[in-house]
Amino acid sequence: MAPAMRGVLWGLVAFFVFNAATLAVDPSAESPYASQVSVTVGWFAAMIAYLLGIGGLEAVARPMFGLSDTWREAPGWRRYFGFSTDHKVVGLQYMLASAGGFLVAGLVAMAMRYQLMTPYLTIFGSTSDYLTAVGIHGTIMMFSVATVFMVGGLGNYLVPLMIGTNRTVFPKLSGLSVWLVPFGILTVALSPLLGGFTTGWRGYQPLAGSDTNGILFYYLGIVALTTSSFMVALNLTTTIIFRRAPGVTWNRLPMFAWGILTVSLLNLIWLPEIQITYLMNLAERLVPLNLFNANGSPAMYLDLFWLFGHPEVYIVVVPALAVWNEILPVMGKKSLFARPVAVLGLVFVMLLSGLVWAHHMFTNIRATEQLPFSFFTEMISIPTGFAYLAAIGTLWRSRLQVNTPTLLVLMSMFNFLIGGLTGLFLADVPINYQIHNTFWVVGHFHYTIIGGMVFSSLAAMYYWLPKFSGRMFNEFWGKFGAIWIFIAFNATFGNFFVLGLRGMNRWVPVYPGYLVPENVWTSIAAFVLGAGFLFHAAHLWWAWYRGEKADENPWGARTLEWQTSSPTPEVNFSRPPIVAANFYSYGDDAPPVLWAGDASHAD
Amino acid sequence: MGDLVAVFVIWLVAGGLAEWATVSWINSGPWDSGPYFYVASNLGTVGLHAFDFLLEFAVAIFMLVVVMIAYSAVRFRVRRGERPSQAPSQSRYNGTFVGVWIVGSIVLNLLFWIHPTASGLEAVYAAQLPQNNKNALIVDVAARQWEWIFSYPQYGIQQAVNNQGFDALWLPVNRPVEFVLKSYDPAHNYENIDYVIHSFWIPAFGVKEDVVPGQTRYLYLIPTHITSTKTNEMVRVQCAEVCGGGHPYMEADVHVVTPQAFAAWVQHQKHLQASILNLEGIVGDES
Ligand code: HEM
Ligand SMILES: [Cu+2]
């Protein structure tokens, strides 16, 4: 039986067994089949059984008891449906799982936009159903796409290659962690079985306290997804620190690896914080504890959530900023401009991101807190701007090949600029009083996330496609798709700003009639955008198997992942690379990256 | 040098056009409400002025960056039929560019924080001071799932409603209002674990304030124009924090009227209230 099937089966069995056993000990007054406690216990048991089933039993559990590791990976494509310790397999598994999350949550978004074409309920049976949809969309997008595709996906695949190693430090850890992604997505998506939840992705208390039990699957799903990200952060941080090939000094570390390193540090600092918060919420419900309702401190939950929630948005965008400066020097055949400034920008963003969380709460906090939080919020745009500084400096007087990856990077820079500048308005407290919790905010963060991170991810997919598959995409259709989503994206989310200013608030399937025409146009553009993403998926899928055979190093890049054959061989580097020059030095007299001599003499 | 001059000139022209469009937007709408579409309170005006100010700068910055990116992508591209080659210039640093960029972004951000943010907040805070709210009309606002309940303790009005019995907020123009905001249910005031956070928002007033269970919050503002929900639907009370299934329905009509009309409305409400209480046989010993 395929390991994935075995995992699902064991998970299901464990859920029913432990659910029933818990009920036997602690019967529920409301239902003979399930209680909050039994579902929670059953879920944890299911998670463990599922991880054992996908291969954790042979590869992880047995060695823990001193037995031999009897795990054998299946050959060929079947490998992707089970536990694997190869960082390339894990990276692709992450990308696929994350793309699956994007598809599910994207379809939910289409349903939401369909609903918003009318000021009364159509496809949703009740306003609570709509709110559940918003919550599922936001939660899956944030915790399985925005923070996962680039870090768990591209990070796991590319970082070891880029720093010149054959394996990560904790390969079994990431072999398991990737399987938590589909598990978490499924958990959140199944929350309607328990009644859904009306809080949206932020799980605001005390509303969560009076929600139906669907909120349990929101908490548990996020626990699974954040655990997965935490394991990635542990593995990649350690790998970057200890597994760099000779010559890959900190001063030479590739930009994308810097991005993943800063993001992983953010993850290591802040994920435990949000996980503790969610476990407290779980306990609040199961016990109950009265931590966050009117008897406790409702506003406390908001602080706890945003303490993590704000660094989270930099977890999303920092790898994207790094990808810009990874791709542009290659496509422009020009040395990366002001590299130390670009790296410092990433590091300062990482540090400052812990000081701005209360800007999500300007309509809630004390006046004395408003000034410092608006101050740091406005200041964080300075290091963020360093990514632009380096990118524009690199573009200047370059020999730019304006192909699909370049185009998508430039579009990402355009979109993210709008995302950043609209944030300036939100940081101004008197303006925030008006536009907070309106569609202005929804426009702002979709510009940063889709405009910045999703566009950059697509750029990365096209750029590294020859590396992943050994094949090339079609230049015409790639550009065609890029322009398609660029126009549709701006048409959709540009409208959100105007809607917000005109008084459209968030979380409303039913709204005043004067907003109808604008919403109709927005929805039509959104459908075109959704189709555009499907187009890219289809094109990439086709190119992966049917595209023209690509050269080993089609872009003439200098980073290490291109110094081995494409597609990447089973063993990344048959001979450990020794790096003798900067990865981002171009020009006719640039010294070769690899030390040409005999490896045994290297020092 | 030529490229720099070209970027500068394109920025001046394109940026100038964009600024012209921006200023037309700013000067549009009733009372120059521009980007806010409709503003009818003193606090909203503070926000609007900040918005206008930032918009002019944001458009200029946006145009500058976009012109730099677009110019590079067009001017320095490898043209059709040309062979890709190494860039002729490999400069990795330019002190002037980096210096101007960093100092410029620091100066701009400090400026934005001082004005309009800090200066605007000063105006908002000043509007909350007691000396600026003498003779304020007090409106007690109870937010519950899912209804706004307005009472006027100075006039003995327990729950202001319109003729259909829906909650409605009436305010005299140009008189300071003190909103006393609480999240609770007057009819079930023992069930405090079910109270949730709401947010009191009147889009046309340009301001919202969260209403948090267990806390009392105050918001002072002055309605500056005679208007009502019928005139413009932005003149409405709308809950702006998700509060459960009824969240979209949690709204109420607003009427800003002359002092005379307000006095007449107060009499009408008292009359209405007395008749309802009479009907229910509650009143009697109180009168
Ligand atoms: C594919 C196109 C997308 C469309 C048309 C879309 C549309 C929407 C809409 C209409 C809302 C609800 C606003 C409301 O009623 O409050 C929303 C919320 C949200 N979206 Fe998207 N979205 C898209 C993609 C994404 C992506 C890619 C992400 C992140 C990776 C994302 C993250 C979120 C989040 C976090 C929320 C907030 C949910 C909440 O309020 O709890 N969306 N989106
Ligand atoms: Cu509410």
XYZ file of N, CA and C in Angstrom, chain B residues 5-95:
273
model
N 19.102 62.173 -16.538
C 18.280 63.318 -16.933
C 16.969 62.824 -17.521
N 17.047 61.769 -18.345
C 15.829 61.246 -18.960
C 14.849 60.774 -17.893
N 15.354 60.013 -16.911
C 14.469 59.537 -15.839
C 13.834 60.724 -15.129
N 14.643 61.730 -14.858
C 14.141 62.894 -14.138
C 13.035 63.589 -14.936
N 13.278 63.772 -16.216
C 12.293 64.485 -17.037
C 11.003 63.667 -17.143
N 11.156 62.356 -17.385
C 9.944 61.520 -17.480
C 9.172 61.569 -16.168
N 9.920 61.543 -15.079
C 9.243 61.593 -13.776
C 8.484 62.909 -13.628
N 9.134 64.006 -14.018
C 8.469 65.307 -13.889
C 7.174 65.320 -14.696
N 7.235 64.821 -15.920
C 6.054 64.889 -16.785
C 4.973 63.922 -16.288
N 5.348 62.635 -16.146
C 4.351 61.633 -15.739
C 3.865 61.923 -14.323
N 4.816 62.268 -13.450
C 4.440 62.583 -12.079
C 3.548 63.809 -12.021
N 3.865 64.802 -12.854
C 3.042 66.008 -12.879
C 1.614 65.680 -13.275
N 1.472 64.850 -14.303
C 0.122 64.456 -14.720
C -0.596 63.725 -13.589
N 0.121 62.798 -12.959
C -0.497 62.028 -11.876
C -0.899 62.960 -10.725
N -0.042 63.939 -10.436
C -0.380 64.869 -9.353
C -1.611 65.695 -9.721
N -1.693 66.049 -10.985
C -2.848 66.836 -11.420
C -4.133 66.023 -11.192
N -4.082 64.730 -11.567
C -5.248 63.870 -11.342
C -5.540 63.745 -9.851
N -4.467 63.628 -9.063
C -4.651 63.492 -7.620
C -5.345 64.715 -7.032
N -4.865 65.883 -7.447
C -5.457 67.100 -6.893
C -6.911 67.233 -7.320
N -7.220 66.817 -8.550
C -8.639 66.885 -8.943
C -9.472 65.964 -8.078
N -8.909 64.796 -7.757
C -9.661 63.872 -6.895
C -9.859 64.499 -5.513
N -8.777 65.085 -5.003
C -8.843 65.673 -3.671
C -9.906 66.770 -3.611
N -10.060 67.510 -4.715
C -11.013 68.622 -4.699
C -12.408 68.220 -5.145
N -12.658 66.911 -5.258
C -13.974 66.496 -5.737
C -14.900 66.215 -4.560
N -16.150 65.933 -4.879
C -17.103 65.502 -3.858
C -17.652 66.640 -3.029
N -18.708 66.344 -2.253
C -19.276 67.387 -1.402
C -18.247 67.865 -0.371
N -18.163 69.131 -0.147
C -17.235 69.745 0.823
C -15.800 69.275 0.611
N -15.402 69.100 -0.637
C -14.052 68.625 -0.949
C -13.709 67.331 -0.218
N -14.680 66.468 -0.033
C -14.403 65.218 0.678
C -13.463 64.318 -0.098
N -13.373 64.508 -1.392
C -12.392 63.824 -2.232
C -12.300 62.339 -1.974
N -11.086 61.856 -1.611
C -10.896 60.414 -1.436
C -11.798 59.805 -0.363
N -12.254 60.599 0.577
C -13.142 60.058 1.609
C -14.593 60.000 1.138
N -14.872 60.566 -0.015
C -16.191 60.555 -0.643
C -17.234 61.369 0.109
N -17.245 61.316 1.442
C -18.274 62.045 2.183
C -17.811 62.177 3.631
N -17.524 63.378 4.077
C -17.025 63.565 5.440
C -17.868 64.607 6.157
N -18.379 64.263 7.322
C -19.277 65.183 8.019
C -18.979 65.257 9.512
N -17.688 65.179 9.911
C -17.379 65.388 11.323
C -15.999 66.002 11.448
N -15.736 66.572 12.624
C -14.423 67.203 12.828
C -13.294 66.169 12.789
N -13.499 64.985 13.387
C -12.427 63.986 13.372
C -12.181 63.460 11.958
N -13.270 63.301 11.207
C -13.131 62.846 9.833
C -12.306 63.830 9.026
N -12.491 65.123 9.299
C -11.736 66.131 8.563
C -10.249 66.020 8.863
N -9.911 65.721 10.126
C -8.495 65.520 10.461
C -7.916 64.390 9.617
N -8.631 63.256 9.580
C -8.160 62.116 8.799
C -8.072 62.454 7.328
N -9.068 63.156 6.835
C -9.098 63.489 5.408
C -7.888 64.338 5.027
N -7.580 65.344 5.843
C -6.429 66.191 5.512
C -5.140 65.383 5.511
N -5.026 64.475 6.472
C -3.840 63.612 6.494
C -3.790 62.770 5.220
N -4.952 62.260 4.833
C -5.011 61.401 3.642
C -4.569 62.182 2.409
N -5.131 63.380 2.251
C -4.781 64.197 1.084
C -3.284 64.456 1.035
N -2.725 64.801 2.203
C -1.300 65.123 2.274
C -0.452 63.915 1.863
N -0.756 62.769 2.486
C 0.033 61.568 2.174
C -0.150 61.140 0.728
N -1.369 61.320 0.210
C -1.640 60.879 -1.157
C -0.740 61.609 -2.139
N -0.580 62.927 -1.938
C 0.251 63.687 -2.871
C 1.692 63.171 -2.858
N 2.203 62.882 -1.656
C 3.573 62.357 -1.574
C 3.646 60.939 -2.134
N 2.659 60.117 -1.767
C 2.709 58.713 -2.184
C 2.698 58.605 -3.704
N 1.895 59.447 -4.339
C 1.831 59.398 -5.803
C 3.186 59.781 -6.393
N 3.834 60.807 -5.819
C 5.134 61.228 -6.341
C 6.170 60.118 -6.159
N 6.180 59.492 -4.973
C 7.152 58.418 -4.716
C 6.887 57.241 -5.652
N 5.616 56.889 -5.759
C 5.227 55.772 -6.621
C 5.718 56.024 -8.047
N 5.441 57.219 -8.554
C 5.838 57.521 -9.929
C 7.345 57.450 -10.086
N 8.068 57.953 -9.101
C 9.532 57.947 -9.214
C 10.054 56.511 -9.334
N 9.594 55.643 -8.427
C 10.100 54.267 -8.438
C 9.671 53.556 -9.719
N 8.415 53.751 -10.104
C 7.939 53.057 -11.302
C 8.685 53.546 -12.538
N 8.948 54.851 -12.606
C 9.681 55.360 -13.770
C 11.087 54.765 -13.796
N 11.731 54.674 -12.635
C 13.080 54.085 -12.619
C 13.054 52.637 -13.104
N 12.069 51.867 -12.610
C 11.997 50.453 -13.003
C 11.673 50.328 -14.488
N 10.643 51.053 -14.922
C 10.195 50.908 -16.305
C 11.269 51.408 -17.262
N 11.904 52.510 -16.931
C 12.950 53.043 -17.799
C 14.066 52.019 -17.957
N 14.511 51.442 -16.844
C 15.586 50.437 -16.924
C 15.173 49.257 -17.789
N 13.913 48.816 -17.579
C 13.474 47.621 -18.289
C 13.403 47.869 -19.785
N 13.117 49.097 -20.180
C 13.016 49.394 -21.612
C 14.384 49.759 -22.181
N 15.042 50.672 -21.514
C 16.281 51.237 -22.062
C 17.428 50.231 -22.037
N 17.517 49.425 -20.982
C 18.684 48.549 -20.838
C 18.403 47.111 -21.230
N 17.292 46.908 -21.916
C 16.936 45.524 -22.236
C 17.776 45.012 -23.405
N 17.847 43.713 -23.469
C 18.470 43.072 -24.628
C 17.422 43.045 -25.722
N 17.695 43.732 -26.824
C 16.659 43.847 -27.862
C 16.577 42.587 -28.700
N 15.447 42.463 -29.391
C 15.244 41.312 -30.266
C 16.396 41.227 -31.268
N 16.935 40.041 -31.425
C 18.019 39.880 -32.397
C 19.399 40.157 -31.808
N 19.440 40.789 -30.638
C 20.752 41.016 -30.018
C 21.135 39.791 -29.197
N 22.444 39.564 -29.095
C 22.879 38.463 -28.249
C 23.044 38.953 -26.818
N 22.534 38.187 -25.839
C 22.754 38.589 -24.448
C 24.255 38.652 -24.171
N 24.669 39.609 -23.387
C 26.089 39.682 -23.045
C 26.200 40.264 -21.642
N 27.399 40.287 -21.145
C 27.615 40.888 -19.831
C 27.325 42.385 -19.914
N 26.798 42.951 -18.817
C 26.518 44.388 -18.820
C 27.832 45.158 -18.911
N 27.820 46.273 -19.648
C 29.053 47.041 -19.802
C 29.517 47.631 -18.467
N 28.556 48.096 -17.683
C 28.951 48.667 -16.389
C 28.720 47.623 -15.312
N 29.660 47.459 -14.415
C 29.461 46.481 -13.344
C 29.520 47.174 -11.989
N 29.141 48.431 -11.950
C 29.290 49.175 -10.690
C 28.446 48.528 -9.609
N 29.064 48.295 -8.461
C 28.354 47.611 -7.383
C 27.970 48.541 -6.268
N 28.315 49.769 -6.429
C 28.010 50.699 -5.370
C 28.088 52.087 -5.939
N 27.226 52.955 -5.419
C 27.290 54.342 -5.831
C 26.871 55.145 -4.613
N 27.876 55.739 -3.966
C 27.631 56.404 -2.692
C 26.530 57.443 -2.766
